[in-house]
Amino acid sequence: MNRMQLIKTCFFGALLFGLTSGNSLVLGQTVSLAKKWETSATLKEPESVLYDKANKVLYVSNINNPAGNADGNGSIGRVSLNGDIQKVEWVVGGMDSPKGLGLSKGLLYVADLTKVVVIDTKTAKVVRTIPVADAGMLNDITVDAQGVVYVSDSDKKRVYRLNNNQAEVWLEKDYFQKPNGLLAHQNKFYMMDMTAGIFYEVDKNTKELRKIAEGLTGGDGIIPYGKDFIISNWNGEINYVTASGQVTKLLDTKAEKVNAADIEFIPEQNLLLVPTFFANKVVAYQVEK
């Protein structure tokens, strides 16, 4: 074997090892998370965090006793972009177990068990409650480029669309197990089936589904990152998922019993925000390449 053949053999051997080992040769070395800040642990079981670019603030849904369900003690908190809690309970009343959050035309939409609560971000007042007939457990919310609001129902295995302040079933499949995370992005639609561990792309016109990745049991929030995605695992993981379906774990806090619920991303700061549920705080990580 000459010198050039030896170099080629070593290179392709290293490449093969990188692709077949637990660490991705590409992602494992080039994408990582570095903690930047965390809030005080005074939030109340934060499930979702949402960035309001117009008002330069973060909204956090406080479930406040997940076992209580329809107990009326849920709330929305406000957090500054550097992690200072402005108000643990910025909006109180009319919410039981608030989870997913979405913004459309200056209004904050909150998935709350069997209804969607609508809040005016200027006045911090509940302006509307939209009951969802036959709902089980409304979970995540996403808003498309046209301002249309979509809500997942993890118990009834559906996705609803709001139309003229009415909820209509938009997507329903017999094989869904627990639809959770939703993402409307660049005229495409994505969904995370939490129990099945499958990450789907949904054709908005035909409603046909394409599997992007599997093995993501516990998958919760979805955010876009370039052409790829970052997906949280409620049990305490953050995973990087490429458009082609390659999965790389970026963070694992299960040993510390710190959850990773419905995440958010601030593109201007390259900052990933992770609500920690029972740990009662939001943690921010710089996404580094």
XYZ file of C-alpha atoms in Angstrom:
289
model
C 0.000 0.000 0.000
C 1.516 3.308 -1.035
C 1.388 6.518 1.036
C -1.620 7.975 -0.785
C -3.626 4.760 -0.355
C -2.758 4.750 3.342
C -3.996 8.340 3.766
C -7.254 7.541 1.979
C -7.788 4.397 4.052
C -7.256 6.283 7.323
C -9.542 9.133 6.239
C -12.434 6.912 5.214
C -11.964 4.780 8.302
C -12.280 7.860 10.496
C -15.289 9.006 8.524
C -16.991 5.636 8.925
C -16.261 5.632 12.662
C -17.737 9.087 13.056
C -20.917 8.182 11.216
C -21.455 4.899 13.037
C -20.484 5.967 16.557
C -22.743 7.755 19.029
C -21.118 11.084 18.196
C -21.922 12.615 14.832
C -18.762 13.556 12.958
C -20.483 16.673 11.665
C -22.963 17.748 14.327
C -21.243 16.467 17.446
C -18.245 18.675 16.773
C -19.927 21.755 15.375
C -23.212 22.312 17.264
C -23.281 22.594 21.036
C -25.095 24.373 23.854
C -23.483 26.670 26.418
C -25.547 27.894 29.357
C -25.896 31.674 29.364
C -28.386 32.352 32.148
C -31.231 30.907 34.136
C -34.117 32.518 35.954
C -34.703 32.130 39.646
C -36.698 29.013 40.522
C -39.849 30.992 41.329
C -41.931 30.150 38.267
C -44.793 27.687 38.751
C -44.190 24.562 36.676
C -43.314 26.465 33.468
C -44.347 24.415 30.437
C -43.832 26.788 27.510
C -41.813 29.915 26.798
C -42.438 32.320 23.907
C -40.418 35.246 22.550
C -42.337 38.437 21.770
C -40.011 40.321 19.425
C -42.202 43.424 19.270
C -42.223 43.900 23.043
C -38.772 42.399 23.667
C -39.993 40.076 26.373
C -40.602 36.389 27.092
C -43.933 34.894 28.110
C -44.012 31.737 30.230
C -47.000 29.484 30.893
C -47.267 28.450 34.556
C -49.252 25.241 34.954
C -49.036 25.530 38.754
C -49.852 22.036 40.037
C -50.110 19.777 36.963
C -52.206 17.230 38.871
C -54.870 19.829 39.551
C -56.071 20.095 35.938
C -59.201 22.305 35.980
C -58.235 24.139 39.158
C -58.248 27.741 37.914
C -54.756 28.524 39.223
C -52.789 28.676 35.959
C -51.068 31.884 34.886
C -48.730 33.558 32.421
C -45.431 35.067 33.552
C -43.152 37.690 31.987
C -39.373 37.330 31.834
C -36.803 39.777 30.461
C -34.381 38.766 27.719
C -31.570 38.493 30.259
C -33.471 36.143 32.557
C -34.906 38.530 35.138
C -38.445 37.587 36.114
C -40.532 40.734 35.682
C -43.655 39.104 37.060
C -44.236 35.465 37.934
C -47.983 35.873 37.421
C -48.441 38.632 34.859
C -51.877 37.340 33.787
C -53.947 35.455 36.342
C -57.498 34.134 36.112
C -59.423 32.084 33.592
C -56.688 29.486 33.122
C -56.427 25.971 34.505
C -53.346 24.275 33.056
C -51.807 26.581 30.417
C -49.270 24.991 28.095
C -48.433 26.024 24.513
C -48.227 29.704 23.557
C -48.537 31.543 20.247
C -48.658 35.147 19.056
C -50.950 36.411 16.305
C -51.675 40.083 15.565
C -50.748 41.333 19.019
C -52.714 38.645 20.823
C -51.270 35.844 22.929
C -52.987 32.476 22.423
C -52.753 29.955 25.250
C -53.595 26.230 25.035
C -55.484 25.515 28.275
C -56.843 21.975 28.631
C -60.112 22.205 26.668
C -60.065 25.861 25.629
C -57.834 28.480 24.053
C -57.403 31.635 26.124
C -56.643 34.845 24.212
C -54.751 37.657 25.954
C -54.135 41.233 24.826
C -50.384 41.717 25.297
C -50.791 45.484 25.773
C -53.349 45.326 28.568
C -52.534 41.884 30.043
C -56.252 41.109 29.989
C -58.054 37.990 28.808
C -60.118 39.229 25.876
C -61.593 35.956 24.687
C -61.954 32.299 25.570
C -62.459 29.818 22.736
C -63.933 26.496 23.906
C -62.856 23.452 21.897
C -65.672 20.916 21.674
C -64.710 17.348 22.630
C -61.156 18.384 23.472
C -59.048 16.155 25.707
C -55.812 17.964 26.569
C -54.787 20.895 24.401
C -51.032 21.075 24.381
C -48.955 23.035 21.882
C -49.690 26.056 19.700
C -48.091 27.336 16.515
C -48.960 30.254 14.245
C -48.300 30.271 10.496
C -47.133 33.181 8.339
C -50.742 34.221 7.709
C -51.458 34.439 11.435
C -53.556 31.251 11.563
C -53.401 29.492 14.938
C -53.063 25.700 15.249
C -53.432 23.710 18.498
C -52.534 20.102 19.267
C -54.772 17.851 21.358
C -52.584 15.146 22.882
C -55.447 13.093 24.335
C -57.789 13.162 21.343
C -54.889 12.782 18.879
C -55.791 15.781 16.762
C -54.603 19.159 15.564
C -57.171 21.967 15.479
C -57.123 25.160 13.453
C -58.796 28.332 14.686
C -61.088 29.945 12.128
C -63.097 33.056 13.072
C -62.525 32.252 16.746
C -63.869 28.738 16.300
C -61.827 25.542 16.558
C -62.098 23.020 13.733
C -60.342 19.663 13.389
C -57.524 20.176 10.899
C -55.544 16.933 11.248
C -56.476 13.575 12.741
C -54.916 10.144 12.143
C -55.751 6.766 13.689
C -52.080 5.970 14.197
C -51.243 9.102 16.179
C -50.350 8.292 19.778
C -49.808 11.661 21.444
C -49.464 14.689 19.159
C -47.602 17.437 20.955
C -45.088 19.839 19.436
C -46.200 21.855 16.407
C -44.232 24.114 14.084
C -45.474 26.197 11.168
C -42.372 27.456 9.380
C -41.729 28.823 5.877
C -45.092 27.590 4.592
C -44.377 24.096 5.903
C -45.872 22.317 8.892
C -44.254 19.930 11.365
C -45.564 17.802 14.234
C -43.981 15.753 17.009
C -45.813 12.604 18.114
C -44.540 12.478 21.669
C -45.332 8.874 22.602
C -44.485 7.357 19.228
C -41.278 9.376 19.103
C -41.854 10.311 15.460
C -41.155 13.721 13.956
C -43.359 14.427 10.926
C -43.602 16.931 8.125
C -47.255 17.536 7.223
C -48.405 18.619 3.774
C -50.709 21.544 4.541
C -52.853 20.855 1.471
C -53.196 17.074 1.345
C -52.504 16.394 5.070
C -50.174 13.592 4.034
C -47.371 12.916 6.508
C -43.685 12.248 5.916
C -41.493 10.840 8.677
C -38.383 12.928 9.193
C -36.975 11.151 12.248
C -37.846 8.404 14.735
C -36.608 7.408 18.176
C -37.595 10.726 19.777
C -39.866 9.323 22.488
C -40.814 12.136 24.852
C -40.364 14.730 22.084
C -41.989 18.036 23.006
C -41.105 21.452 21.559
C -39.770 22.098 18.046
C -37.806 25.095 16.817
C -36.192 25.608 13.396
C -32.435 26.072 13.218
C -31.307 26.909 9.705
C -32.519 24.040 7.542
C -32.582 21.739 10.563
C -34.416 21.554 13.890
C -33.881 21.461 17.627
C -36.391 19.312 19.532
C -36.774 19.003 23.286
C -37.543 15.818 25.178
C -39.810 16.528 28.144
C -37.854 14.060 30.284
C -34.758 16.270 30.051
C -33.010 16.207 26.678
C -32.343 18.562 23.782
C -31.761 16.959 20.387
C -30.528 18.353 17.086
C -32.415 16.846 14.140
C -31.212 17.422 10.597
C -33.609 17.830 7.687
C -32.542 14.344 6.592
C -33.458 12.828 9.978
C -30.093 12.466 11.719
C -30.475 12.896 15.497
C -27.716 14.182 17.785
C -28.163 14.724 21.518
C -26.989 18.164 22.624
C -28.053 18.151 26.267
C -29.156 15.617 28.875
C -30.386 16.806 32.272
C -32.351 13.712 33.268
C -29.879 12.769 36.000
C -30.448 16.172 37.586
C -34.222 15.627 37.270
C -34.555 18.778 35.188
C -37.168 18.593 32.446
C -37.036 20.226 29.014
C -40.537 21.203 27.934
C -41.774 23.487 25.111
C -38.653 25.354 23.941
C -38.199 28.690 22.158
C -35.414 30.343 20.147
C -34.264 33.956 19.765
C -32.522 34.111 16.365
C -30.953 37.522 16.966
C -29.076 36.146 19.972
C -28.772 32.524 18.825
C -30.346 31.718 22.179
C -32.311 28.581 23.044
C -34.804 28.894 25.914
C -35.786 25.825 27.903
C -38.665 25.759 30.423
C -37.817 23.176 33.067
C -41.295 22.324 34.409
C -40.793 20.901 37.934
C -37.475 22.786 38.342
C -39.532 26.025 38.130
C -37.159 28.035 35.960
C -36.245 28.876 32.377
C -32.685 28.177 31.278
C -31.084 29.913 28.296
C -28.361 28.284 26.191
C -26.192 29.807 23.478
C -26.280 27.611 20.398
C -22.680 27.427 19.241
C -21.388 26.203 15.896
